[in-house]
CSV table of C-alpha atoms in Angstrom, one decimal:
chain,number,residue,atom,x,y,z
A,276,MET,CA,109.5,132.3,141.1
A,277,PRO,CA,109.7,135.9,142.4
A,278,ALA,CA,106.5,137.8,142.4
A,279,ALA,CA,106.2,140.1,139.4
A,280,PRO,CA,106.0,143.8,140.2
A,281,ALA,CA,102.6,145.3,139.8
A,282,ASN,CA,103.7,147.7,137.0
A,283,ARG,CA,105.5,145.0,135.1
A,284,LEU,CA,103.5,145.4,131.9
A,285,ALA,CA,104.0,149.0,132.0
A,286,SER,CA,107.7,148.9,132.6
A,287,ASN,CA,108.3,146.2,130.0
A,288,LYS,CA,107.1,148.6,127.3
A,289,ASP,CA,109.8,148.0,124.8
A,290,LYS,CA,110.4,144.4,125.4
A,291,VAL,CA,110.2,142.4,122.2
A,292,TYR,CA,108.9,138.8,122.6
A,293,ARG,CA,110.0,136.0,120.3
A,294,PHE,CA,107.7,133.3,119.0
A,295,ASN,CA,109.4,130.8,116.5
A,296,GLY,CA,111.8,133.5,115.6
A,297,LEU,CA,109.2,136.1,114.9
A,298,SER,CA,109.5,139.1,117.0
A,299,VAL,CA,106.3,140.3,118.5
A,300,ARG,CA,105.9,143.6,120.2
A,301,PRO,CA,103.1,143.4,122.8
A,302,ALA,CA,100.1,145.5,121.8
A,303,VAL,CA,100.3,147.2,125.2
A,304,SER,CA,103.5,149.0,124.0
A,305,MET,CA,102.0,150.1,120.7
A,306,PRO,CA,101.8,153.8,120.4
A,307,ARG,CA,98.3,155.2,121.0
A,308,LYS,CA,98.4,156.9,117.7
A,309,ARG,CA,98.9,153.8,115.8
A,310,ILE,CA,96.2,152.0,117.6
A,311,SER,CA,93.7,154.7,116.7
A,312,ARG,CA,94.9,154.6,113.1
A,313,ALA,CA,94.3,150.8,113.0
A,314,THR,CA,90.8,150.8,114.5
A,315,GLY,CA,89.6,154.1,113.1
A,316,TYR,CA,89.2,155.5,116.6
A,317,ALA,CA,89.9,159.0,117.8
A,318,ASN,CA,90.7,161.7,115.3
A,319,SER,CA,91.3,159.7,112.1
A,320,SER,CA,88.5,158.7,109.8
A,321,PRO,CA,87.2,155.2,110.1
A,322,ARG,CA,87.3,154.8,106.3
A,323,GLN,CA,91.1,155.1,106.5
A,324,SER,CA,91.4,152.4,109.2
A,325,TRP,CA,92.9,149.1,108.5
A,326,LEU,CA,89.8,147.4,110.0
A,327,TRP,CA,87.6,149.2,107.4
A,328,ARG,CA,90.0,148.4,104.6
A,329,PHE,CA,90.0,144.8,105.5
A,330,GLY,CA,86.3,144.7,105.7
A,331,THR,CA,85.9,146.2,102.2
A,332,PHE,CA,88.5,143.9,100.9
A,333,ALA,CA,86.8,140.8,102.4
A,334,GLN,CA,83.5,141.7,100.9
A,335,GLY,CA,82.8,139.4,98.0
A,336,TRP,CA,85.4,137.2,99.3
A,337,TRP,CA,84.4,133.6,99.9
A,338,PRO,CA,83.2,133.4,103.6
A,339,LEU,CA,81.1,136.5,103.7
A,340,GLU,CA,79.5,136.0,100.2
A,341,PHE,CA,79.0,132.4,101.0
A,342,ALA,CA,77.3,133.3,104.3
A,343,ARG,CA,75.0,135.8,102.6
A,344,SER,CA,73.7,133.5,99.9
A,345,TYR,CA,73.7,130.2,101.7
A,346,SER,CA,71.0,129.5,104.3
A,347,GLY,CA,73.3,127.5,106.3
A,348,VAL,CA,73.7,123.9,107.6
A,349,VAL,CA,72.6,124.6,111.1
A,350,PHE,CA,69.2,123.4,112.1
A,351,THR,CA,69.2,120.6,109.5
A,352,PRO,CA,69.8,116.9,110.0
A,353,MET,CA,73.2,117.5,108.4
A,354,ALA,CA,74.2,119.7,111.3
A,355,ILE,CA,73.2,116.9,113.7
A,356,ALA,CA,75.4,114.5,111.8
A,357,LEU,CA,78.3,117.0,111.8
A,358,ALA,CA,78.0,117.6,115.5
A,359,SER,CA,77.8,113.9,116.2
A,360,ILE,CA,80.9,113.3,114.1
A,361,PHE,CA,82.7,116.0,115.9
A,362,VAL,CA,82.1,114.4,119.3
A,363,THR,CA,82.5,110.8,118.3
A,364,PHE,CA,85.4,110.7,116.0
A,365,PRO,CA,88.0,110.8,118.8
A,366,PHE,CA,86.7,107.3,119.8
A,367,VAL,CA,87.8,106.0,116.4
A,368,ALA,CA,91.1,107.8,116.6
A,369,ARG,CA,91.6,106.5,120.1
A,370,SER,CA,91.1,102.9,119.1
A,371,LEU,CA,93.1,103.2,115.9
A,372,ILE,CA,96.2,105.1,116.7
A,373,PRO,CA,97.8,102.8,119.3
A,374,LEU,CA,97.2,99.8,117.0
A,375,MET,CA,98.7,101.5,114.0
A,376,GLU,CA,101.6,102.8,115.9
A,377,THR,CA,102.5,99.3,117.1
A,378,GLN,CA,102.1,97.8,113.6
A,379,GLY,CA,104.3,100.3,112.0
A,380,CYS,CA,104.4,100.9,108.3
A,381,ASP,CA,106.5,97.9,107.2
A,382,GLU,CA,103.7,96.1,105.4
A,383,GLU,CA,102.7,99.3,103.6
A,384,VAL,CA,106.2,99.7,102.5
A,385,ALA,CA,106.4,96.2,101.3
A,386,ALA,CA,103.1,96.6,99.3
A,387,LEU,CA,104.4,99.8,97.7
A,388,SER,CA,107.7,98.2,96.8
A,389,LEU,CA,105.8,95.4,95.0
A,390,GLY,CA,104.3,98.1,92.8
A,391,ALA,CA,100.9,98.4,94.4
A,392,SER,CA,99.2,101.7,94.2
A,393,GLY,CA,98.2,103.8,97.2
A,394,PHE,CA,94.6,102.8,96.9
A,395,ARG,CA,95.5,99.1,96.6
A,396,THR,CA,97.9,99.3,99.5
A,397,PHE,CA,95.2,100.9,101.7
A,398,PHE,CA,92.4,98.5,100.8
A,399,LYS,CA,94.3,95.3,100.6
A,400,VAL,CA,96.9,95.8,103.4
A,401,THR,CA,96.1,98.6,105.7
A,402,LEU,CA,92.3,98.1,106.0
A,403,PRO,CA,92.4,94.4,106.7
A,404,ASN,CA,94.9,95.0,109.5
A,405,ILE,CA,92.9,97.7,111.3
A,406,LYS,CA,89.4,96.4,110.5
A,407,TRP,CA,88.5,95.2,113.9
A,408,ALA,CA,89.9,98.2,115.7
A,409,LEU,CA,88.0,100.3,113.2
A,410,LEU,CA,84.8,98.5,113.9
A,411,TYR,CA,85.3,98.8,117.6
A,412,GLY,CA,85.7,102.5,117.3
A,413,VAL,CA,82.7,102.8,115.1
A,414,ILE,CA,80.6,100.9,117.7
A,415,LEU,CA,81.8,103.2,120.4
A,416,CYS,CA,80.8,106.0,118.1
A,417,ILE,CA,77.4,104.7,117.7
A,418,ALA,CA,77.0,104.2,121.4
A,419,ARG,CA,78.1,107.7,122.0
A,420,SER,CA,75.9,109.2,119.4
A,421,PHE,CA,72.8,107.5,120.9
A,422,GLY,CA,73.4,109.5,124.1
A,423,GLU,CA,74.7,112.7,122.5
A,424,PHE,CA,72.6,115.5,123.9
A,425,GLY,CA,74.2,118.9,124.3
A,426,ALA,CA,75.8,119.7,120.9
A,427,VAL,CA,72.9,118.0,119.0
A,428,SER,CA,70.3,119.9,121.1
A,429,VAL,CA,71.9,123.2,120.0
A,430,VAL,CA,72.2,122.6,116.4
A,431,SER,CA,68.8,120.9,116.0
A,432,GLY,CA,67.0,124.1,116.9
A,433,HIS,CA,64.2,122.2,118.7
A,434,ILE,CA,62.6,121.4,115.3
A,435,ASP,CA,60.5,118.3,115.5
A,436,SER,CA,61.8,116.8,112.3
A,437,ASN,CA,65.4,117.1,113.6
A,438,ASP,CA,64.9,115.1,116.8
A,439,THR,CA,67.3,112.4,117.8
A,440,MET,CA,66.0,110.0,120.4
A,441,PRO,CA,67.3,111.8,123.5
A,442,LEU,CA,65.9,115.1,122.2
A,443,ARG,CA,62.5,113.7,121.5
A,444,ASN,CA,62.7,112.1,124.9
A,445,GLU,CA,63.3,115.4,126.6
A,446,LYS,CA,60.4,117.1,124.7
A,447,LEU,CA,58.0,114.3,125.6
A,448,TRP,CA,59.0,114.5,129.2
A,449,ASN,CA,58.5,118.2,129.3
A,450,GLU,CA,55.0,117.7,127.8
A,451,TYR,CA,54.3,115.4,130.7
A,452,ASN,CA,53.8,112.5,128.2
A,453,ASN,CA,55.4,110.1,130.6
A,454,GLN,CA,54.4,107.0,128.8
A,455,ALA,CA,56.0,107.9,125.5
A,456,ALA,CA,59.0,109.3,127.3
A,457,PHE,CA,59.6,106.1,129.2
A,458,THR,CA,59.1,104.1,126.0
A,459,ILE,CA,61.8,105.9,124.2
A,460,ALA,CA,64.0,105.7,127.3
A,461,SER,CA,63.7,101.9,127.4
A,462,LEU,CA,64.2,101.7,123.7
A,463,LEU,CA,67.4,103.6,124.1
A,464,THR,CA,68.5,101.3,126.9
A,465,LEU,CA,67.8,98.3,124.6
A,466,LEU,CA,70.0,99.9,121.9
A,467,ALA,CA,72.7,100.5,124.4
A,468,ALA,CA,72.6,96.8,125.4
A,469,VAL,CA,72.8,95.8,121.7
A,470,ALA,CA,75.8,98.2,121.3
A,471,LEU,CA,77.4,96.6,124.3
A,472,VAL,CA,77.0,93.1,123.0
A,473,LEU,CA,78.4,94.1,119.6
A,474,GLN,CA,81.3,95.8,121.4
A,475,LEU,CA,82.1,92.6,123.4
A,476,ILE,CA,82.0,90.4,120.2
A,477,VAL,CA,84.3,92.8,118.3
A,478,GLU,CA,86.6,93.2,121.2
A,479,ARG,CA,87.0,89.4,121.4
A,480,LYS,CA,87.5,89.2,117.6
A,481,ARG,CA,90.0,92.1,117.8
A,482,GLY,CA,92.0,90.5,120.5
A,483,ARG,CA,92.9,87.5,118.3
A,484,PRO,CA,94.7,89.1,115.3
A,485,ALA,CA,96.5,91.5,117.6
A,486,MET,CA,97.8,88.7,119.8
A,487,SER,CA,99.0,86.8,116.7
A,488,ALA,CA,100.7,89.9,115.5
A,489,VAL,CA,102.6,90.1,118.7
A,490,GLU,CA,103.6,86.5,118.7
A,491,GLY,CA,104.1,86.1,115.0
A,492,GLU,CA,106.1,89.0,113.8
A,493,GLY,CA,108.9,88.8,116.3
A,494,THR,CA,110.3,92.0,117.7
A,495,ARG,CA,109.6,95.2,116.0
A,496,ARG,CA,111.4,98.4,116.0
B,683,MET,CA,121.2,97.5,86.0
B,684,SER,CA,123.9,99.7,87.4
B,685,ILE,CA,123.3,102.0,90.4
B,686,GLU,CA,125.1,105.2,90.8
B,687,VAL,CA,124.8,107.4,93.9
B,688,CYS,CA,126.5,110.9,93.4
B,689,GLY,CA,127.2,112.9,96.4
B,690,VAL,CA,124.0,112.2,98.5
B,691,THR,CA,123.5,113.9,101.9
B,692,LYS,CA,120.8,113.0,104.3
B,693,THR,CA,120.2,114.9,107.5
B,694,PHE,CA,117.9,114.1,110.3
B,695,ASN,CA,117.3,117.4,112.2
B,696,ARG,CA,120.9,118.2,112.8
B,697,PHE,CA,122.4,114.8,112.7
B,698,LYS,CA,124.1,114.1,109.3
B,699,ALA,CA,123.4,110.4,108.5
B,700,LEU,CA,124.9,110.5,105.1
B,701,ASP,CA,127.5,113.1,104.3
B,702,ASN,CA,128.2,113.4,100.5
B,703,VAL,CA,128.1,109.7,99.8
B,704,SER,CA,129.1,108.4,96.3
B,705,LEU,CA,128.8,104.9,95.2
B,706,LYS,CA,128.8,103.0,92.0
B,707,VAL,CA,127.5,99.4,91.6
B,708,GLU,CA,127.8,97.8,88.2
B,709,THR,CA,125.3,95.4,86.6
B,710,GLY,CA,125.6,91.9,88.2
B,711,GLU,CA,127.7,93.0,91.0
B,712,LEU,CA,127.0,91.7,94.5
B,713,VAL,CA,127.7,94.5,97.1
B,714,SER,CA,127.4,94.5,100.8
B,715,LEU,CA,127.5,97.5,103.0
B,716,LEU,CA,129.5,96.9,106.2
B,717,GLY,CA,129.8,99.1,109.2
B,718,PRO,CA,129.0,99.6,112.8
B,719,SER,CA,125.3,100.0,113.7
B,720,GLY,CA,124.0,103.5,113.2
B,721,CYS,CA,126.5,104.5,110.6
B,722,GLY,CA,124.0,105.0,107.8
B,723,LYS,CA,123.8,101.7,105.9
B,724,THR,CA,120.1,101.5,106.2
B,725,THR,CA,119.6,105.2,105.5
B,726,LEU,CA,121.7,104.8,102.3
B,727,LEU,CA,119.6,101.8,101.2
B,728,ARG,CA,116.4,103.6,102.0
B,729,VAL,CA,117.5,106.6,99.9
B,730,ILE,CA,118.4,104.4,97.0
B,731,SER,CA,115.3,102.5,97.1
B,732,GLY,CA,113.0,105.5,97.5
B,733,MET,CA,111.6,104.9,101.0
B,734,ASP,CA,113.3,108.1,102.0
B,735,THR,CA,114.5,111.1,100.0
B,736,ALA,CA,117.9,112.7,100.2
B,737,ASP,CA,118.2,116.3,101.3
B,738,LEU,CA,117.0,118.8,98.7
B,739,GLY,CA,119.7,119.6,96.1
B,740,SER,CA,122.3,117.2,97.6
B,741,GLY,CA,122.9,114.8,94.8
B,742,ALA,CA,121.3,112.3,92.4
B,743,ILE,CA,120.7,108.6,92.3
B,744,LEU,CA,121.1,107.1,88.8
B,745,PHE,CA,119.8,103.7,87.7
B,746,ASP,CA,121.4,102.8,84.3
B,747,GLY,CA,122.4,106.5,84.0
B,748,ARG,CA,118.8,107.7,84.5
B,749,ASP,CA,118.0,110.0,87.4
B,750,VAL,CA,115.3,108.3,89.5
B,751,SER,CA,115.4,110.7,92.5
B,752,GLY,CA,111.8,111.7,91.7
B,753,ASP,CA,110.4,108.2,91.1
B,754,GLU,CA,108.2,106.5,93.6
B,755,ILE,CA,109.2,103.4,95.4
B,756,GLY,CA,107.1,101.1,93.3
B,757,LYS,CA,108.5,102.4,90.0
B,758,ARG,CA,112.2,101.7,90.8
B,759,ARG,CA,111.8,98.0,90.6
B,760,ILE,CA,113.8,97.0,93.6
B,761,GLY,CA,112.9,93.9,95.4
B,762,PHE,CA,113.0,94.1,99.2
B,763,VAL,CA,113.4,91.6,102.0
B,764,LEU,CA,112.6,93.9,104.9
B,765,GLN,CA,114.2,93.6,108.3
B,766,HIS,CA,111.2,91.8,109.8
B,767,TYR,CA,110.1,90.5,106.5
B,768,ALA,CA,106.8,92.5,106.8
B,769,LEU,CA,104.7,89.6,105.4
B,770,PHE,CA,101.0,90.5,105.0
B,771,LYS,CA,99.6,88.6,108.0
B,772,HIS,CA,96.0,88.5,106.8
B,773,LEU,CA,97.0,86.7,103.6
B,774,SER,CA,98.1,83.2,103.0
B,775,VAL,CA,101.7,82.4,101.8
B,776,PHE,CA,100.3,82.0,98.2
B,777,GLU,CA,98.5,85.3,98.3
B,778,ASN,CA,101.6,86.9,99.8
B,779,VAL,CA,103.7,85.8,96.9
B,780,ALA,CA,101.0,86.7,94.4
B,781,PHE,CA,100.5,90.2,95.8
B,782,GLY,CA,102.9,91.9,93.5
B,783,LEU,CA,101.6,90.1,90.4
B,784,ARG,CA,97.9,91.0,91.3
B,785,ALA,CA,98.9,94.6,91.9
B,786,LYS,CA,100.0,95.3,88.4
B,787,ALA,CA,97.9,97.5,86.1
B,788,TRP,CA,95.3,95.2,84.5
B,789,ARG,CA,96.8,95.4,81.0
B,790,GLN,CA,100.1,94.0,82.2
B,791,ARG,CA,98.5,91.6,84.7
B,792,LEU,CA,98.9,87.9,84.1
B,793,LYS,CA,95.9,85.6,83.8
B,794,GLU,CA,94.8,83.8,87.0
B,795,GLN,CA,96.2,80.5,85.9
B,796,ASP,CA,99.5,82.1,84.9
B,797,ILE,CA,99.7,83.7,88.4
B,798,ARG,CA,99.1,80.3,89.9
B,799,ALA,CA,101.8,78.8,87.8
B,800,LYS,CA,104.3,81.4,88.6
B,801,VAL,CA,103.6,81.5,92.3
B,802,GLY,CA,103.9,77.7,92.3
B,803,GLU,CA,107.2,78.0,90.6
B,804,LEU,CA,108.5,80.5,93.1
B,805,LEU,CA,107.3,78.5,96.1
B,806,GLN,CA,109.1,75.5,94.6
B,807,LEU,CA,112.2,77.6,94.3
B,808,VAL,CA,112.2,78.4,98.0
B,809,GLN,CA,111.0,74.9,98.9
B,810,LEU,CA,107.7,75.9,100.4
B,811,GLN,CA,105.3,74.4,97.9
B,812,ASN,CA,103.5,72.5,100.7
B,813,PHE,CA,102.9,75.6,102.8
B,814,ALA,CA,101.0,77.6,100.2
B,815,SER,CA,97.8,77.8,102.2
B,816,ARG,CA,99.4,78.6,105.6
B,817,PHE,CA,99.5,82.0,107.2
B,818,PRO,CA,102.7,83.9,108.1
B,819,SER,CA,102.0,83.4,111.8
B,820,GLN,CA,102.1,79.6,111.3
B,821,LEU,CA,105.6,79.7,109.8
B,822,SER,CA,109.0,79.6,111.3
B,823,GLY,CA,111.4,82.5,111.0
B,824,GLY,CA,113.4,80.9,108.2
B,825,GLN,CA,110.3,79.9,106.3
B,826,ARG,CA,108.9,83.5,106.6
B,827,GLN,CA,112.2,84.8,105.2
B,828,ARG,CA,111.9,82.6,102.2
B,829,VAL,CA,108.3,83.7,101.6
B,830,ALA,CA,109.5,87.3,101.7
B,831,LEU,CA,112.3,86.4,99.2
B,832,ALA,CA,109.7,84.7,96.9
B,833,ARG,CA,107.4,87.7,97.2
B,834,ALA,CA,110.2,90.1,96.3
B,835,LEU,CA,111.2,87.9,93.3
B,836,ALA,CA,107.7,87.6,91.9
B,837,VAL,CA,107.7,91.0,90.4
B,838,GLU,CA,111.0,90.3,88.7
B,839,PRO,CA,113.0,93.3,90.2
B,840,SER,CA,116.2,94.5,88.6
B,841,VAL,CA,117.8,94.9,92.0
B,842,LEU,CA,117.3,92.9,95.2
B,843,SER,CA,117.9,94.7,98.4
B,844,ARG,CA,118.1,93.1,101.7
B,845,ARG,CA,118.5,94.8,105.0
B,846,ALA,CA,120.1,93.1,108.0
B,847,PHE,CA,121.5,89.6,108.0
B,848,TRP,CA,119.9,86.2,107.3
B,849,ARG,CA,118.6,85.0,110.6
B,850,ALA,CA,117.8,81.4,109.8
């Protein structure tokens, strides 16, 4: 690739870029006057600017009004749950997606063609087929949320009633309460061991139906 | 039940799988679609059965003169024997056959003993009455195929659709 000339941006002033068929003119090449109109900078009044107009339009519109009246979810146990969900759900997805991709949707189609409703198809056909993989993902989730520190630490706001085990552990350690800190640490270790055992059990269970699926159903598309 | 397909087109990206296909099947007729692989037999069956939809505004599918293009797959009353039979591997042969009967709305649902009787009858029909408590993974290919047939017949479909050839 040849090196771009230093003044490339300036020289490409009128170049129109295309994204999905939309032509986008880079902001660099926007006339100064229009920029000042848009932001209410320079010699036009800020009240005429599009930014101001958008702001007045958005007032009373959902997000801002909501934010004004609602005290927020952050610094509550709900926030901790949400943060944990955010970091742990990829584990469930990662254990489910490959399985569901290899299984295909033949059985669901068969169930639907027999007149079953969507709910029934899900609970009687889909769920039994993925239950061990789902459980496996859930256990990985649990293990991960035991150890989750960063995101949870931020949204808990260091409020005592919001503490998860690692958070409390850190507090106790910082208070030089070594005995309590080590107690919690060893409890966490125990829980980790329990999760590991559960994981091994489920992994073994999960192996069986998957194997029979491979032998039993013949070649799949 | 008569099936009529009027000028249906189905495109995948730019590839035209079905191009203005019309077909009429009278009640009681037995029809097979023949053609080289990839010529659109399965696509046509999928569109007729409701597993797939034709291109927007391309044509209609009529069952007994009634347009069913908007109906869901379960409402069209077509019995399927899918390519790999798609038996429910966590259910026994009996439960597989009974699935469609149990899935009906509870007003139309048969009583438990009627379901039993009917499933027994169907299993007799496909000569699998001794295999009722087995699971699909414990059956041979031909047996599985017969279970799939019994399962499709259990809901008394007005059309029976079967992809691919009998393998047994």
